[in-house]
Amino acid sequence: MNNLDEILDKTLKLGSLMSLDFHNPDGIEKQLILISETILDLHHIKGELEPTLKKLEDEIARIDAIRLAKGVVAIGLILLGQKGSDDDNIFSQIGSEIALEIGENFLDEAIHDENHLRQVKKTFADLVQTIDIFIEQGTWLKEISSQCFLGSDNVLSVEIQKHSQTLPSLATQISKLSFSIRLDFGLLQTEIIKENAASVKLALDQLIKIKNKFNSLSSSVDNTSFWGISNHTIKSLFLIFGSAITRIEFNNKNEVTIYIENQQHRLLDIIKQCEEHEQKINSIIAPAKFIQNFINTCINNKDILKCIFEEEPKISIEQLHAKVADVIQTAERRLNFDSLPVMQQNLNRMSHVHVQLKNLYTQLNIVTKKINKQGNNPLNFDVITALLGVFGKSITALGLDDNGVIILYNNSLYESVTSVINKCISSKQILEQPTLQLTYLVSFGKECTQHPRLIDALEEVNSNKTVKDIKNDIKTKSRTIKTTFNFANKTVMLHQLEQIQDVQKDLILISKNVNNIINTVEIGKITYIKSTTLENILALFGSISALEFSQKNELFIDFNHKSEKVLDILKFCQQLKPKIESLIQEGEVKIKEAQECLKNPALMKQRHHQQRRKHIQIKTAITASILILITPGVWFGWKRFSQEQLLWNVQTLMSTISDVKQAQDINEIRLMRDKIKQAIVSLEKIPNSFASAYPAAQQDISKFRVQLDTVEKRLQIEEDAATKFESTKQLAIEASILVQNPPLPATVWNEASTKWQEAISILESIPEDSFVAVEAKTKLEQYRNNYAVVSARLSDEIQVSDSIENAKKLSWEAVKITQKPPHSNTTWKQSRDKLEQAINLLERIPKNSPFYAQEQDRLQQYKSNYTIINQRLIIEETAVSKYKQAQNLAKQVEKIAQNTPYTLARLRDAMVKLKQAIKFLNSIPPGTTVSEKANEIAQIYSRNYNTIYTRFQAISTCSSPQSIDCSDANYSFYLESIDSSL
């Protein structure tokens, strides 16, 4: 074979025969014979090519050596400093020596044809490599064929040939099986439900069977072999695709390809798609089991689905949003105050709408509560039944889509349960505010109708007062309170006292109404007022025609077509309260002064003289002001007089201020602050001019500012304490709402714990001498108790979370160390102990934990793995024990063989022991650490047994073991030994 192209063509033709065709299963043996002959032909071609390739490699190596020698010579000449012809002579001499050693003619020719030589060598090397690949392919096909297609374990059995699957048909089958898992609600007789359960079980079993085939395929991949494929891989492929597999061959990239229904696929692509199908089936199995359990529950308790057969049809999933919008549109946000019959008629209409709204909201709320209760796993029996309670007969079936997503059917239409749940949550949120509003308006209206006096007051058409009117009214009453008594005329003074007392009564009534409004308005998700609040507002502002909510969920009161926001009324009352309380205090001082004067004529006379002197001072001041135009001195005198009068008024005002430590509430401190500020402002009006009272005024200002600083500091402390106290109430409400529906995840308990802790810290910072200190101390004790309870639950949930994570870690470690068996007893024990620890951690999860239900499947999986690992440990321990017993028996046989002369009894004993040892070794199952060694030693022991048996036979023919002719009894025999240590 001198023509290289012909050799290449023949090699490629032989390589194309490396395939197996399964159209005719009976022809496998003929194909193997052809493959064997092809391998021999390839070996023959390789044998012819290898000598030539070796010669080419040697010649190229010699060329590289000569080039290296020439380089060394050139460097030597440079180092010697030789130049000119001398350099050439020395180079020629050295070159001649090299030529004599290697061959000058070959050297010149080789260098001249070097590129061609290297190209030829590469062609030969590539061809040999190609032949090696074809030989490897053929050898692998022979090995696979002998293990898979020949003998009793033939994968081309009749059973396998009965089915045929392709990759697309597999995907279609999985989707159909997933869709077939459903419960129809049309007829729920026991027998029909049982048939339904049987079909679901059958579909689930088929999915698991297909999944196991996929799992067998993926686990059979052998990463240690060249193509990563073992005989188990081929068997798994035929179990999956059956007779659809028509051919196995290799592509031009030396990759195994499989023909399925005459469609070529890379084997790695098939395995990848099968793994994807396996993952899809895994995602289907859990929801499928859920539906299976749901059906079984229905069989045991059909009453749970009675809501589907109620006479009144319920809303469908598609109609949910429209129904919500319709109910909201009919829900009134306004409560009109009319006569009692009209108001009752309106309330009946509102109540009817409220019942519809509340029923729908309640059903949706049940669903959302069930969902929230389940935490991270909202799909459970209670949630599904809650959805059935909402949608009733409109849900015709419960099932799975082709991806294993749980869906609800409405005849031919279907939607995922998750999507329906989201719709319910969204609708519930939309309904929440209108439901609360209408609930409040109906309840408030009924409360009002039970108070006929309030209805009568509402029907009366009184003049309405605006906020401005009330402010002007307070100013008028303030002027009356500040009236100067006429101490000279007792009758006039009595009349003045009566006026002040009447105003005082009005102010007390207004104060009562204002305080009641402030104390009875409740601010939460919506703003509430009570019927008593309405009475107080009615007394304060006049006629009220309606109560209504705005689009922004703000409560308004309609004062005969002029609306005021309740929060604005509340703010106005909060601003008005301190002013009224100040006037009431001032009125009490005036009344007390008048009553004392009327009882004590001497005091009244004294006050009259003071009043008269003041009156004279005023007249003098008037006169002085006239004389100002005449003389500057009089003007200065009048000015000083006015300033002295101002100083006297300020002192009078300041005399009404008691010690701030004696204050009874925060409003009293605010009144002190306002009076001191008023005094300072008045004194600051006195100018620094000639003959003025400026020095005295500045001295008082300094004193008053010190007093003001003390009052403001105390006021700041009290306001801060009050603000802190109110903030703790809000934190307590938020913390309580968070944990209303346990069990809850650790994140919720942590958030609630943080809020309780924050509230406690704030309460602890409230000064002990503040007005709210006593109430804060009571709350502090309550909050600490609540914090302790929540912290304990948080600690429990964190411990549960840690237990789950530790269990996962231990399980992962247990699986990891048992990969790629066989393993020693120590490894299996470590794996078993880790799984046992993981199981103990999961079993300690309390039933009231949100993780309890979802971790039960994991617990069962761990227990199953534990059983498997424990069985493997028992198998390994048994195998090692048998191996050791066989080893001990073999050592006893060796001692017998070492002691001559032999007797028949001892040889018989040796044979019995060896036979027992071989039995022990043969009973060791495959897959243990001693399996391969046991097989090897068993063969050696069998040969040793034959050796002993031969000697036994020889000795038994002797007349006597001690006779001279019985030399076999005196000379020891050789037993084959092996290092059988564990």
XYZ file of N, CA and C in Angstrom, residues 563-688:
378
model
N -69.690 71.516 53.715
C -69.048 70.352 54.326
C -67.765 70.749 55.039
N -67.547 70.071 56.174
C -66.310 70.244 56.930
C -65.727 68.862 57.204
N -64.421 68.748 57.005
C -63.757 67.484 57.281
C -63.711 67.266 58.786
N -63.996 66.037 59.231
C -64.002 65.727 60.665
C -62.624 65.993 61.276
N -61.587 65.669 60.550
C -60.226 65.907 61.061
C -59.951 67.395 61.221
N -60.535 68.236 60.328
C -60.373 69.695 60.468
C -61.142 70.206 61.685
N -62.335 69.634 61.902
C -63.110 70.004 63.102
C -62.334 69.612 64.353
N -61.744 68.432 64.317
C -60.947 67.960 65.455
C -59.764 68.900 65.703
N -59.087 69.286 64.643
C -57.944 70.200 64.773
C -58.386 71.552 65.329
N -59.525 72.069 64.849
C -60.048 73.352 65.340
C -60.371 73.256 66.832
N -60.981 72.133 67.226
C -61.336 71.961 68.645
C -60.079 71.868 69.513
N -59.053 71.207 69.004
C -57.795 71.108 69.753
C -57.143 72.473 69.920
N -57.272 73.338 68.926
C -56.731 74.694 69.023
C -57.591 75.571 69.933
N -58.906 75.342 69.909
C -59.843 76.160 70.693
C -59.793 75.820 72.175
N -59.494 74.599 72.499
C -59.573 74.113 73.873
C -58.752 74.957 74.858
N -57.455 75.218 74.630
C -56.693 75.996 75.614
C -57.195 77.437 75.778
N -57.703 78.026 74.691
C -58.222 79.401 74.783
C -59.447 79.448 75.678
N -60.353 78.488 75.492
C -61.568 78.457 76.316
C -61.215 78.189 77.768
N -60.301 77.248 77.990
C -59.904 76.946 79.374
C -59.285 78.161 80.037
N -58.522 78.946 79.298
C -57.936 80.179 79.851
C -59.019 81.179 80.228
N -60.030 81.335 79.354
C -61.125 82.267 79.659
C -61.918 81.782 80.867
N -62.123 80.475 80.964
C -62.875 79.930 82.105
C -62.128 80.216 83.406
N -60.814 80.029 83.390
C -60.011 80.327 84.585
C -60.089 81.812 84.941
N -59.999 82.636 83.908
C -60.084 84.093 84.149
C -61.458 84.468 84.666
N -62.508 83.793 84.116
C -63.869 84.074 84.580
C -64.051 83.653 86.025
N -63.442 82.528 86.391
C -63.551 82.083 87.787
C -62.916 83.096 88.733
N -61.793 83.682 88.323
C -61.125 84.705 89.148
C -62.024 85.927 89.301
N -62.659 86.350 88.176
C -63.531 87.536 88.210
C -64.752 87.289 89.091
N -65.351 86.114 88.921
C -66.550 85.788 89.714
C -66.201 85.722 91.196
N -65.081 85.094 91.498
C -64.650 84.979 92.884
C -64.407 86.373 93.496
N -63.779 87.242 92.686
C -63.505 88.623 93.168
C -64.806 89.349 93.457
N -65.773 89.239 92.548
C -67.057 89.942 92.727
C -67.801 89.409 93.945
N -67.809 88.089 94.091
C -68.536 87.482 95.215
C -67.911 87.884 96.546
N -66.590 87.967 96.615
C -65.920 88.392 97.850
C -66.248 89.852 98.168
N -66.296 90.689 97.154
C -66.614 92.110 97.376
C -68.053 92.291 97.852
N -68.963 91.489 97.258
C -70.362 91.606 97.660
C -70.570 91.137 99.098
N -69.746 90.185 99.547
C -69.843 89.698 100.912
C -69.157 90.645 101.892
N -68.152 91.363 101.455
C -67.323 92.208 102.321
C -67.397 93.652 101.830
N -68.285 94.465 102.415
C -68.433 95.871 101.962
C -67.110 96.638 102.063
N -66.298 96.332 103.098
C -65.018 97.061 103.247
C -64.119 96.784 102.054
N -64.079 95.507 101.639
C -63.258 95.145 100.463
C -63.801 95.810 99.214
N -65.141 95.854 99.112
C -65.758 96.468 97.945
C -65.427 97.955 97.908
N -65.432 98.595 99.132
C -65.095 100.016 99.196
C -63.647 100.240 98.789
N -62.758 99.327 99.240
C -61.330 99.428 98.904
C -61.125 99.307 97.397
N -61.839 98.344 96.798
C -61.719 98.167 95.348
C -62.288 99.382 94.616
N -63.355 99.980 95.211
C -63.932 101.185 94.587
C -62.911 102.308 94.581
N -62.195 102.486 95.753
C -61.166 103.536 95.817
C -60.057 103.267 94.788
N -59.667 102.005 94.700
C -58.625 101.659 93.716
C -59.107 101.954 92.305
N -60.375 101.593 92.059
C -60.935 101.841 90.727
C -61.030 103.334 90.445
N -61.432 104.074 91.505
C -61.569 105.517 91.325
C -60.219 106.148 91.070
N -59.209 105.670 91.861
C -57.866 106.213 91.655
C -57.383 105.896 90.233
N -57.686 104.733 89.801
C -57.291 104.368 88.441
C -58.023 105.231 87.423
N -59.326 105.503 87.724
C -60.121 106.332 86.830
C -59.547 107.747 86.760
N -59.152 108.262 87.994
C -58.530 109.588 88.028
C -57.230 109.592 87.231
N -56.516 108.460 87.378
C -55.259 108.359 86.632
C -55.507 108.392 85.132
N -56.593 107.758 84.759
C -56.915 107.753 83.327
C -57.286 109.147 82.865
N -58.142 109.811 83.707
C -58.517 111.173 83.343
C -57.291 112.065 83.279
N -56.430 111.895 84.300
C -55.192 112.680 84.326
C -54.377 112.414 83.068
N -54.384 111.154 82.700
C -53.643 110.806 81.499
C -54.227 111.488 80.283
N -55.573 111.545 80.255
C -56.215 112.209 79.113
C -55.866 113.691 79.108
N -55.961 114.268 80.347
C -55.636 115.686 80.461
C -54.186 115.929 80.071
N -53.332 115.039 80.571
C -51.903 115.171 80.268
C -51.664 115.076 78.769
N -52.416 114.208 78.125
C -52.226 114.069 76.684
C -52.617 115.335 75.956
N -53.617 116.064 76.547
C -54.016 117.338 75.922
C -52.940 118.387 76.150
N -52.397 118.318 77.407
C -51.383 119.321 77.739
C -50.049 119.060 77.041
N -49.919 117.918 76.460
C -48.673 117.590 75.751
C -48.387 118.635 74.675
N -49.500 119.074 74.087
C -49.355 120.062 73.029
C -48.886 121.410 73.580
N -49.092 121.590 74.910
C -48.753 122.884 75.501
C -47.337 122.873 76.035
N -46.983 121.756 76.766
C -45.655 121.752 77.388
C -45.042 120.358 77.307
N -43.756 120.235 76.931
C -43.077 118.925 76.859
C -43.012 118.238 78.214
N -42.865 118.963 79.294
C -42.744 118.339 80.624
C -43.976 117.539 80.978
N -45.132 118.127 80.664
C -46.372 117.412 80.942
C -46.439 116.129 80.104
N -45.932 116.272 78.842
C -45.964 115.066 77.953
C -45.122 113.944 78.530
N -43.925 114.273 79.059
C -43.064 113.252 79.671
C -43.731 112.652 80.899
N -44.418 113.508 81.648
C -45.106 113.006 82.839
C -46.205 112.023 82.470
N -46.975 112.402 81.433
C -48.039 111.493 80.966
C -47.465 110.171 80.468
N -46.362 110.252 79.775
C -45.729 109.055 79.237
C -45.293 108.120 80.362
N -44.665 108.693 81.373
C -44.206 107.877 82.504
C -45.390 107.261 83.244
N -46.471 108.057 83.377
C -47.674 107.559 84.028
C -48.214 106.335 83.277
N -48.307 106.414 81.954
C -48.803 105.300 81.139
C -47.941 104.064 81.326
N -46.621 104.275 81.400
C -45.706 103.135 81.560
C -45.873 102.496 82.928
N -46.065 103.333 83.946
C -46.290 102.802 85.293
C -47.582 101.987 85.342
N -48.606 102.510 84.635
C -49.869 101.784 84.554
C -49.666 100.418 83.892
N -48.830 100.381 82.844
C -48.531 99.118 82.155
C -47.797 98.153 83.082
N -46.847 98.705 83.866
C -46.121 97.867 84.828
C -47.076 97.261 85.841
N -48.036 98.061 86.289
C -49.012 97.578 87.287
C -49.894 96.472 86.705
N -50.335 96.650 85.443
C -51.171 95.631 84.783
C -50.408 94.314 84.612
N -49.098 94.449 84.250
C -48.276 93.247 84.066
C -48.124 92.504 85.392
N -47.876 93.258 86.451
C -47.738 92.631 87.760
C -49.022 91.918 88.165
N -50.151 92.557 87.853
C -51.442 91.928 88.151
C -51.590 90.607 87.395
N -51.225 90.627 86.102
C -51.298 89.413 85.284
C -50.389 88.321 85.840
N -49.157 88.688 86.205
C -48.202 87.706 86.693
C -48.596 87.141 88.049
N -49.394 87.910 88.811
C -49.809 87.423 90.122
C -50.770 86.245 90.020
N -51.390 86.071 88.816
C -52.320 84.954 88.625
C -51.585 83.657 88.284
N -50.256 83.731 88.088
C -49.476 82.545 87.701
C -48.904 81.890 88.949
N -49.243 80.621 89.152
C -48.719 79.880 90.309
C -47.406 79.194 89.935
N -46.853 78.446 90.891
C -45.603 77.712 90.645
C -45.867 76.589 89.636
N -44.969 76.470 88.642
C -45.145 75.460 87.604
C -45.155 74.046 88.197
N -44.508 73.821 89.322
C -44.486 72.504 89.945
C -45.854 72.100 90.469
N -46.728 73.098 90.672
C -48.061 72.814 91.194
C -49.086 72.581 90.085
N -48.673 72.665 88.823
C -49.589 72.501 87.694
C -50.206 71.113 87.710
N -51.494 71.041 87.299
C -52.238 69.780 87.337
C -52.240 69.051 85.993
N -52.099 69.804 84.892
C -52.057 69.178 83.572
C -51.256 70.060 82.629
N -51.067 69.566 81.428
C -50.215 70.247 80.449
C -50.846 71.546 79.955
N -52.186 71.600 79.918
C -52.859 72.830 79.456
C -52.629 73.993 80.419
N -52.563 73.670 81.706
C -52.291 74.712 82.694
C -50.887 75.292 82.480
N -49.944 74.435 82.124
C -48.581 74.918 81.852
C -48.566 75.769 80.590
N -49.330 75.380 79.589
C -49.405 76.176 78.363
C -49.964 77.571 78.674
N -50.989 77.627 79.554
C -51.581 78.921 79.927
C -50.554 79.792 80.647
N -49.750 79.184 81.534
C -48.672 79.925 82.207
C -47.696 80.517 81.187
N -47.316 79.693 80.227
C -46.365 80.165 79.205
C -46.933 81.346 78.435
N -48.204 81.255 78.027
C -48.815 82.324 77.238
C -48.889 83.630 78.038
N -49.211 83.528 79.313
C -49.307 84.741 80.141
C -47.948 85.409 80.310
N -46.919 84.585 80.539
C -45.571 85.162 80.705
C -45.124 85.822 79.400
N -45.368 85.174 78.287
C -45.006 85.770 76.996
C -45.745 87.083 76.780
N -47.046 87.094 77.156
C -47.842 88.316 77.010
C -47.250 89.440 77.863
N -46.811 89.092 79.070
C -46.229 90.097 79.960
C -44.925 90.650 79.379
N -44.085 89.758 78.865
C -42.805 90.201 78.294
C -43.026 91.094 77.086
N -43.980 90.695 76.229
C -44.278 91.509 75.038
C -44.753 92.896 75.448
N -45.594 92.957 76.474
C -46.098 94.256 76.945
C -44.955 95.128 77.465
N -44.048 94.573 78.247
C -42.951 95.352 78.819
C -41.949 95.781 77.754
N -41.812 94.978 76.722
C -40.859 95.330 75.658
C -41.315 96.547 74.863
N -42.585 96.941 75.057
C -43.095 98.125 74.362
C -42.620 99.424 75.007
N -42.118 99.349 76.258
C -41.643 100.566 76.946
C -40.306 100.963 76.344
N -40.218 102.167 75.758
C -38.983 102.567 75.070
C -37.901 103.025 76.055
N -36.676 103.001 75.580
C -35.537 103.512 76.367
C -35.378 104.989 76.053
